[in-house]
Amino acid sequence: MKPQHLTNRFQGGLVVSDPTATKVLPVIATGLPTTVVLPLQTSHNSYTPNVDSGQAVLKGQRLDHLTPSGASPLLAPTSGVIKSIARYACSQSPGGAVNSIIIDVDGEDNWHPDAQLFHDWHQLSRDSQLTALQASALIGHGGGGFALYRKLTSATKPIKTLIVNAVECEPMINCDAALLQTAANDIIAGAFALASLCGADNTVIAIENGKQQILQSLVESLTDNTSNNMTLCVVPDIYPVGAERQLVEVVCGVKVVAPDIPSRHGILCCNAATLAAFHSFVSTGYPSLRRLVTVAGSAIQKPANFDALIGTPIKDLVDIAGMHSPMTAEHSLTVGGSICGTGFYDFNAPVLANTNCILVDKPDKNPVTEVACIRCARCSDVCPAELLPQQMHRHIQAGKPEDAQAFGLDACIECGCCDQVCPSNIPLTASFRDSRATLRQRHQIEIAANESARRYDMRQQRLEQKTLEKNRRLMERKRALQKQTASTEQSSPQRPDADAIKAAMMRSRQRKKNRPGNDSTG
Amino acid sequence: MIAAIVVFSVLAAGVGYALGKLASRLPADASSLADQINQLLPQTQCGQCQYPGCRPYAEAIATAQAPINQCPPGGEQTIHALADLLGREVIALDTELGECKPAQLAVIREDECIGCTLCIHACPVDAILGASRMMHTVIASECTGCELCLPPCPVDCIDLQADTVNIQRA
Amino acid sequence: MQSLSAIVKQIVSPVGVGQIMCTVLVALLPGLLAHTYFFGPGIVINIVLCCVASVLIETVCIKLRKRSVYTALTDGTAIVTAFLLALTLPPLAPWWICVLGMLVALLPGKHLYGGTGHNPFNPAMLGYAFLLICFPLEMTQWLNPANIPETQQLLPGLIDSIRITLGSSHLDTAHWDAITMATPLDKIKHAAPENLISTVQGSQGFIGAYAWEWSNLGFLLGGLWMLWRRVISWHIPVSVLMVLALCYAVSNIPLAGSAVQVTPLFGLFSGAAMLGAFFIATDPVSAAASRRGQLIYGAGIGFLIFIIREFGGYPEGVAFAVLLMNLTVPTIDHYCKVKAKSRDKHEPG
Ligand code: SF4
Ligand code: SF4
Ligand code: SF4
């Protein structure tokens, strides 16, 4: 197998010099943690729990209520007892904490009887394969955090090309490199399985230039699994070539701009780690509940890739890796790589399916000061999404994120290139991320308000109709009565019971008079 | 003389036509203005504005019968939006009517509910489900947290919680 | 557009605003040297005066606005403004011209708008325009460039220049008249059409006017260096110069009926054309933000320079052209939203 060197480029991007790029950190297996934490709200999924605190759960047990189709379930990563359902630190929430299920691990790691979804993948029909995939809650290990099932079913065109994203172009992230070195065969097997599931005729494994070692091991594995519709491509090492849309542009020459997605163009792009997990699922029938996480940074003693259970508190991993000095509030915590990673504050936050890298850095000795934008347009020159970050930033600063939307805020891939080149040290990406969250929230509030208004109007209409109905019935009764009286009057001018009424009134007056001391109150 | 008359008539006709065109683009009558105002109100339907819901309040604002600072759930944000739309000045919220609070949800303690249906009739958005002498429950995703169901409940089994289910609404 | 846009970059050492401004100052040197050679040390005195004034005014403003003086001074924008203003002032201008110019440039031009990054107008050009309108006499007395042998000896030396600038030594009128002259552009403007050719040739240049040519060449050199260092992009200078040259070329067509016939090269190498195109129009803060917008912005400046030079009452149009185009920046920015679209590169269209 000969790797194919691609020279296509996408617009913008950075050539990043990363001295650690060729190094592969060791892989360390971790045992069961004492607690696991499962956030109920992540960037693409929100869950309603079907369990309560104190309840025992088994590994692979479903913990959430059925939600609208397409959503992936929440599975217990190991057996234990639910300690509580409460707000807990999360690395993905800007506010820092979200409602989470906290499980005390019992150490047994017993599978739930229904956890094994099938015995032989190849015996299943395509539909039941998809259903099983949904039930396995396999979430992309790359970074976006999309469920693989959702990705497959969002295609509007038959998938022709499957791209295996083995590119890891961001400095510091190392877990995919480690996986490629240790489990290249799994990745390739996963790619075959996924290609046959989605019907792709050709599969492209993409790896960036400069990773000789890994390339070598891939070439060897591929020579063992000869297949004529799998190719190995070496793409230029320009950050962010590992981002889905940029990789698609380089490999297939198709430019995909958000909100458009590659699968609408017959292309499926899948992270290598996701494929390894997919392979483990396909070959055993059990959902894959672990992943590799890089723990590194200037404050870490022994940087390594940890094979960790999803839900493991990050603190556990950092403890194993060791820190040069005890953690303080000044240490900076980042989830993701050193360019587009996001800061978080509490290292009790759990590892999620898409947590690829944890960076713990020493306090910054001379932090940079942010100054006003000088509109130098360096940011727009490097923006791979071809946006104008300076203009979006201007509108956001003016308190009008919706105006930034007119400049394409929604198409920002949050890659962090603009931050890197900004001479004014403006944290552009963070402000875009926040504004997008604000806008999303506003949009949801709007939807909810419109729904409330609709329900209110409906109720108002219903009440109105009810009163109308009531009035109509009253009128009818009245008319009926009138008719009746009219007819009786016709037959006998004097109402038959008129005398009786008079007599009754007389009686009551008599009674009142006889009751002593009651005349004033009546 | 004749030239002047002709010029001015043409001018008057032209300007009149242009103004007419412009006017038809602006919110013409109070009802469409009320619609626009209603869009800006939070649709909590709580009645704290002293009107029986957001739409009646919107109509009152549109006909200049009410000031723009009477909606506590909307708070400052709504007042700003209304001031923007109507070209009025921003004024402080009338706190006698209520305070602006974070989003909340009503939750019925289901084992205490006696099934009196009183809360069902109070709910302005039909978010309570139940039948006579059966347990009632609040549909969390529809509840606006207006608090209107609390006073009628004879056994006080309705609580208000911070809205964590629809965090997005916060 | 596809191949060269990636920038090599060390993650740890980002380029700051200060470094960018330093590069700009270095790039000004060749032009400055040419300027000093032909017009004597007066320009250096201008620069020193403007820089001192700029640092003082900046410090006071920042103190009053309660910001970090260190951050404000190290970003270097005030010094660049001082250099640009000084370079456009006539050498041997009285000292208060420099100070007043800086005052206008920094106070209403920059700090009243909120400081660096928020000024809609180019501060140096604002100061210059103010001076030109208020003190036309002082602002138009340029020294006769030193290439003419008999005035070479008459050019005041450093000490004399300082004394003239500070107003403590007055040259007698005859001497003053001997060393000052109108700029070539001025001459063209006021020359009668029939002796125009000799006027232009009389300025002893091979393309433009001798001394001006050299200083313009210096600024061109500095500008190219900035381009190479990626401190500025090509969009603004290229569009300014192209449109300016185009305008001159069109006005040279006999049918265009223009009174003045000047070759495009003369237009590009006279006055402040190069300084304007590479150093003034490229001031990022007051220029259009998107690359496409910058092309429009530069083209506008080139066109306006020509219009003002040809038809306006002032000999040089760079300052007013830049200020007028600054006015249009918000509009340009509003309409230059680039929005990428999904496309398949293999399929045409
Ligand atoms: S890189 Fe920074 S200073 Fe330059 S235009 Fe962009 S945001 Fe402004
Ligand atoms: S973070 Fe967004 S705006 Fe900045 S370079 Fe990346 S895609 Fe462009
Ligand atoms: S106070 Fe309540 S009913 Fe009135 S407008 Fe505001 S949300 Fe609607």
CSV table of N, CA, C and O in Angstrom, one decimal, chain C residues 35 43 46 50 81-91 93 97-106 108-109 121-136 138-142 183 185-186 212 271-272 275 280 308-309 313-323:
chain,number,residue,atom,x,y,z
C,35,HIS,N,14.4,62.2,2.5
C,35,HIS,CA,13.8,63.4,2.8
C,35,HIS,C,14.9,64.3,3.5
C,35,HIS,O,15.0,65.5,3.1
C,43,ILE,N,13.4,68.2,8.9
C,43,ILE,CA,12.4,67.1,9.1
C,43,ILE,C,12.6,66.3,10.4
C,43,ILE,O,11.7,65.9,11.1
C,46,ASN,N,11.3,68.2,13.2
C,46,ASN,CA,9.8,68.0,13.2
C,46,ASN,C,9.5,66.7,14.0
C,46,ASN,O,8.6,66.6,14.8
C,50,CYS,N,7.4,66.3,17.3
C,50,CYS,CA,6.1,65.6,17.3
C,50,CYS,C,6.1,64.4,18.3
C,50,CYS,O,5.1,64.2,19.0
C,81,THR,N,1.8,57.8,14.7
C,81,THR,CA,1.1,59.0,14.3
C,81,THR,C,2.0,60.2,14.3
C,81,THR,O,1.9,61.0,13.3
C,82,ALA,N,2.9,60.3,15.3
C,82,ALA,CA,3.8,61.5,15.3
C,82,ALA,C,4.7,61.5,14.1
C,82,ALA,O,4.9,62.5,13.4
C,83,PHE,N,5.3,60.3,13.7
C,83,PHE,CA,6.1,60.3,12.5
C,83,PHE,C,5.4,60.7,11.3
C,83,PHE,O,5.9,61.4,10.5
C,84,LEU,N,4.2,60.1,11.1
C,84,LEU,CA,3.4,60.4,9.9
C,84,LEU,C,3.1,61.9,9.8
C,84,LEU,O,3.2,62.5,8.7
C,85,LEU,N,2.7,62.5,10.9
C,85,LEU,CA,2.4,63.9,10.9
C,85,LEU,C,3.6,64.7,10.5
C,85,LEU,O,3.6,65.6,9.7
C,86,ALA,N,4.7,64.4,11.2
C,86,ALA,CA,6.0,65.1,11.0
C,86,ALA,C,6.4,65.1,9.6
C,86,ALA,O,6.9,66.0,9.0
C,87,LEU,N,6.2,63.9,9.0
C,87,LEU,CA,6.7,63.7,7.6
C,87,LEU,C,5.9,64.6,6.6
C,87,LEU,O,6.3,64.8,5.5
C,88,THR,N,4.7,64.9,7.0
C,88,THR,CA,3.8,65.7,6.0
C,88,THR,C,4.0,67.2,6.3
C,88,THR,O,3.5,68.0,5.5
C,89,LEU,N,4.6,67.6,7.4
C,89,LEU,CA,4.8,69.0,7.7
C,89,LEU,C,6.0,69.5,6.9
C,89,LEU,O,6.9,68.8,6.6
C,90,PRO,N,5.9,70.8,6.5
C,90,PRO,CA,7.1,71.4,5.8
C,90,PRO,C,8.3,71.4,6.8
C,90,PRO,O,8.1,71.7,8.0
C,91,PRO,N,9.5,71.1,6.4
C,91,PRO,CA,10.6,71.3,7.2
C,91,PRO,C,10.7,72.7,7.6
C,91,PRO,O,10.3,73.6,6.9
C,93,ALA,N,9.0,74.2,9.8
C,93,ALA,CA,7.7,74.7,10.2
C,93,ALA,C,8.0,75.1,11.7
C,93,ALA,O,8.7,74.5,12.4
C,97,ILE,N,3.5,74.5,15.3
C,97,ILE,CA,2.7,73.8,14.3
C,97,ILE,C,2.7,72.3,14.7
C,97,ILE,O,1.7,71.6,14.7
C,98,CYS,N,3.9,71.8,15.0
C,98,CYS,CA,4.0,70.4,15.4
C,98,CYS,C,3.2,70.1,16.6
C,98,CYS,O,2.4,69.1,16.6
C,99,VAL,N,3.3,70.9,17.6
C,99,VAL,CA,2.6,70.6,18.8
C,99,VAL,C,1.1,70.7,18.6
C,99,VAL,O,0.3,69.8,19.0
C,100,LEU,N,0.7,71.7,17.9
C,100,LEU,CA,-0.8,71.9,17.7
C,100,LEU,C,-1.3,70.7,16.9
C,100,LEU,O,-2.4,70.2,17.1
C,101,GLY,N,-0.5,70.3,15.9
C,101,GLY,CA,-1.0,69.2,15.0
C,101,GLY,C,-1.1,67.9,15.8
C,101,GLY,O,-2.1,67.2,15.7
C,102,MET,N,-0.2,67.7,16.7
C,102,MET,CA,-0.3,66.4,17.5
C,102,MET,C,-1.5,66.5,18.4
C,102,MET,O,-2.1,65.5,18.7
C,103,LEU,N,-1.7,67.7,18.9
C,103,LEU,CA,-2.8,67.9,19.9
C,103,LEU,C,-4.1,67.5,19.2
C,103,LEU,O,-4.9,66.8,19.7
C,104,VAL,N,-4.3,68.1,18.0
C,104,VAL,CA,-5.5,67.8,17.3
C,104,VAL,C,-5.6,66.3,16.9
C,104,VAL,O,-6.6,65.6,17.0
C,105,ALA,N,-4.4,65.8,16.5
C,105,ALA,CA,-4.4,64.4,16.1
C,105,ALA,C,-4.8,63.4,17.2
C,105,ALA,O,-5.6,62.5,17.0
C,106,LEU,N,-4.3,63.7,18.4
C,106,LEU,CA,-4.5,62.7,19.5
C,106,LEU,C,-5.7,63.0,20.3
C,106,LEU,O,-6.4,62.1,20.7
C,108,PRO,N,-8.9,65.1,19.8
C,108,PRO,CA,-10.2,64.8,19.1
C,108,PRO,C,-10.1,63.6,18.2
C,108,PRO,O,-11.0,62.9,18.0
C,109,GLY,N,-8.9,63.4,17.6
C,109,GLY,CA,-8.7,62.4,16.6
C,109,GLY,C,-8.7,61.0,17.2
C,109,GLY,O,-9.1,60.0,16.5
C,121,PHE,N,-11.2,58.2,12.2
C,121,PHE,CA,-10.3,58.9,11.2
C,121,PHE,C,-8.9,58.7,11.5
C,121,PHE,O,-8.5,58.4,12.7
C,122,ASN,N,-8.1,58.8,10.5
C,122,ASN,CA,-6.6,58.7,10.7
C,122,ASN,C,-6.2,59.9,11.5
C,122,ASN,O,-6.3,61.0,11.0
C,123,PRO,N,-5.6,59.7,12.7
C,123,PRO,CA,-5.3,60.8,13.5
C,123,PRO,C,-4.3,61.8,12.9
C,123,PRO,O,-4.5,63.0,12.9
C,124,ALA,N,-3.3,61.2,12.3
C,124,ALA,CA,-2.2,62.1,11.7
C,124,ALA,C,-2.8,63.0,10.6
C,124,ALA,O,-2.5,64.2,10.5
C,125,MET,N,-3.7,62.4,9.8
C,125,MET,CA,-4.3,63.2,8.7
C,125,MET,C,-5.3,64.3,9.2
C,125,MET,O,-5.4,65.3,8.7
C,126,LEU,N,-5.9,63.9,10.4
C,126,LEU,CA,-6.8,64.9,11.0
C,126,LEU,C,-6.0,66.1,11.4
C,126,LEU,O,-6.4,67.3,11.2
C,127,GLY,N,-4.9,65.8,12.1
C,127,GLY,CA,-4.0,66.9,12.5
C,127,GLY,C,-3.5,67.7,11.3
C,127,GLY,O,-3.5,69.0,11.4
C,128,TYR,N,-3.1,67.1,10.3
C,128,TYR,CA,-2.6,67.7,9.1
C,128,TYR,C,-3.7,68.6,8.5
C,128,TYR,O,-3.4,69.8,8.1
C,129,ALA,N,-4.9,68.0,8.3
C,129,ALA,CA,-5.9,68.8,7.7
C,129,ALA,C,-6.3,70.1,8.5
C,129,ALA,O,-6.4,71.1,7.9
C,130,PHE,N,-6.2,69.9,9.8
C,130,PHE,CA,-6.5,71.0,10.7
C,130,PHE,C,-5.5,72.1,10.4
C,130,PHE,O,-5.8,73.3,10.3
C,131,LEU,N,-4.2,71.7,10.4
C,131,LEU,CA,-3.1,72.7,10.3
C,131,LEU,C,-3.2,73.4,8.9
C,131,LEU,O,-3.1,74.6,8.8
C,132,LEU,N,-3.5,72.6,7.9
C,132,LEU,CA,-3.5,73.1,6.5
C,132,LEU,C,-4.7,74.2,6.4
C,132,LEU,O,-4.5,75.2,5.7
C,133,ILE,N,-5.8,73.9,7.0
C,133,ILE,CA,-6.9,74.8,6.9
C,133,ILE,C,-6.6,76.1,7.7
C,133,ILE,O,-6.9,77.2,7.3
C,134,CYS,N,-6.1,75.9,8.9
C,134,CYS,CA,-5.9,77.1,9.8
C,134,CYS,C,-4.7,77.9,9.5
C,134,CYS,O,-4.6,79.1,9.7
C,135,PHE,N,-3.6,77.2,9.1
C,135,PHE,CA,-2.3,78.0,8.9
C,135,PHE,C,-1.8,77.7,7.5
C,135,PHE,O,-0.7,77.1,7.3
C,136,PRO,N,-2.5,78.1,6.5
C,136,PRO,CA,-2.1,77.8,5.1
C,136,PRO,C,-0.7,78.3,4.8
C,136,PRO,O,0.1,77.7,4.1
C,138,GLU,N,2.1,78.8,6.8
C,138,GLU,CA,3.1,78.0,7.3
C,138,GLU,C,3.2,76.6,6.7
C,138,GLU,O,4.2,76.0,6.7
C,139,MET,N,2.0,76.2,6.3
C,139,MET,CA,2.0,74.8,5.8
C,139,MET,C,2.4,74.6,4.4
C,139,MET,O,2.5,73.5,3.9
C,140,THR,N,2.5,75.7,3.7
C,140,THR,CA,2.9,75.6,2.2
C,140,THR,C,4.3,76.1,1.9
C,140,THR,O,4.7,76.1,0.8
C,141,GLN,N,5.1,76.5,2.9
C,141,GLN,CA,6.4,76.9,2.6
C,141,GLN,C,7.4,75.8,2.6
C,141,GLN,O,7.9,75.5,3.7
C,142,TRP,N,7.5,75.1,1.5
C,142,TRP,CA,8.5,74.0,1.5
C,142,TRP,C,9.8,74.5,1.1
C,142,TRP,O,10.0,75.5,0.4
C,183,THR,N,5.8,73.5,-4.1
C,183,THR,CA,6.1,72.2,-4.5
C,183,THR,C,5.8,72.0,-6.0
C,183,THR,O,5.0,72.8,-6.6
C,185,LEU,N,3.9,70.0,-7.5
C,185,LEU,CA,2.5,69.9,-7.8
C,185,LEU,C,1.8,71.2,-7.8
C,185,LEU,O,0.9,71.5,-8.6
C,186,ASP,N,2.3,72.1,-6.9
C,186,ASP,CA,1.8,73.4,-6.8
C,186,ASP,C,2.0,74.2,-8.1
C,186,ASP,O,1.1,74.9,-8.6
C,212,TRP,N,11.5,64.9,-4.8
C,212,TRP,CA,10.3,64.2,-4.4
C,212,TRP,C,10.3,62.8,-4.8
C,212,TRP,O,9.8,61.9,-4.1
C,271,GLY,N,4.5,64.5,-4.6
C,271,GLY,CA,3.7,64.7,-3.4
C,271,GLY,C,3.9,63.6,-2.4
C,271,GLY,O,5.0,63.0,-2.3
C,272,ALA,N,2.8,63.2,-1.8
C,272,ALA,CA,2.9,62.2,-0.7
C,272,ALA,C,2.3,60.9,-1.2
C,272,ALA,O,1.8,60.1,-0.4
C,275,LEU,N,4.0,57.7,0.4
C,275,LEU,CA,3.8,57.7,1.8
C,275,LEU,C,2.3,57.5,2.1
C,275,LEU,O,1.9,56.7,3.0
C,280,ILE,N,-0.2,55.7,5.1
C,280,ILE,CA,-1.3,56.4,5.7
C,280,ILE,C,-2.6,55.7,5.4
C,280,ILE,O,-3.4,55.4,6.3
C,308,ILE,N,-8.6,65.9,-6.1
C,308,ILE,CA,-8.2,67.0,-5.3
C,308,ILE,C,-7.0,67.7,-5.9
C,308,ILE,O,-6.9,68.9,-5.9
C,309,ARG,N,-6.1,66.9,-6.3
C,309,ARG,CA,-4.9,67.5,-6.9
C,309,ARG,C,-5.2,68.3,-8.2
C,309,ARG,O,-4.7,69.4,-8.4
C,313,GLY,N,-8.5,73.1,-4.3
C,313,GLY,CA,-7.7,74.3,-4.1
C,313,GLY,C,-6.4,74.0,-3.4
C,313,GLY,O,-5.5,74.9,-3.1
C,314,TYR,N,-6.1,72.7,-3.1
C,314,TYR,CA,-4.9,72.4,-2.3
C,314,TYR,C,-3.9,71.6,-3.3
C,314,TYR,O,-4.4,70.9,-4.2
C,315,PRO,N,-2.7,71.8,-3.0
C,315,PRO,CA,-1.7,71.2,-3.9
C,315,PRO,C,-1.7,69.6,-3.8
C,315,PRO,O,-1.4,68.9,-4.7
C,316,GLU,N,-1.9,69.1,-2.6
C,316,GLU,CA,-1.8,67.7,-2.4
C,316,GLU,C,-3.1,67.2,-1.8
C,316,GLU,O,-3.7,67.9,-1.0
C,317,GLY,N,-3.6,66.0,-2.2
C,317,GLY,CA,-4.9,65.6,-1.8
C,317,GLY,C,-4.9,64.4,-0.9
C,317,GLY,O,-6.0,63.9,-0.5
C,318,VAL,N,-3.7,63.8,-0.5
C,318,VAL,CA,-3.7,62.6,0.3
C,318,VAL,C,-4.6,62.7,1.6
C,318,VAL,O,-5.4,61.9,1.8
C,319,ALA,N,-4.3,63.7,2.3
C,319,ALA,CA,-4.9,63.9,3.6
C,319,ALA,C,-6.5,63.9,3.5
C,319,ALA,O,-7.2,63.1,4.1
C,320,PHE,N,-6.9,64.7,2.6
C,320,PHE,CA,-8.4,64.9,2.5
C,320,PHE,C,-9.0,63.6,1.9
C,320,PHE,O,-10.1,63.2,2.2
C,321,ALA,N,-8.3,63.0,0.9
C,321,ALA,CA,-8.8,61.8,0.3
C,321,ALA,C,-8.9,60.7,1.4
C,321,ALA,O,-10.0,60.0,1.5
C,322,VAL,N,-7.9,60.6,2.3
C,322,VAL,CA,-8.0,59.5,3.3
C,322,VAL,C,-9.1,59.8,4.3
C,322,VAL,O,-9.9,59.0,4.6
C,323,LEU,N,-9.2,61.1,4.7
C,323,LEU,CA,-10.3,61.4,5.6
C,323,LEU,C,-11.7,61.2,5.0
C,323,LEU,O,-12.6,60.7,5.7
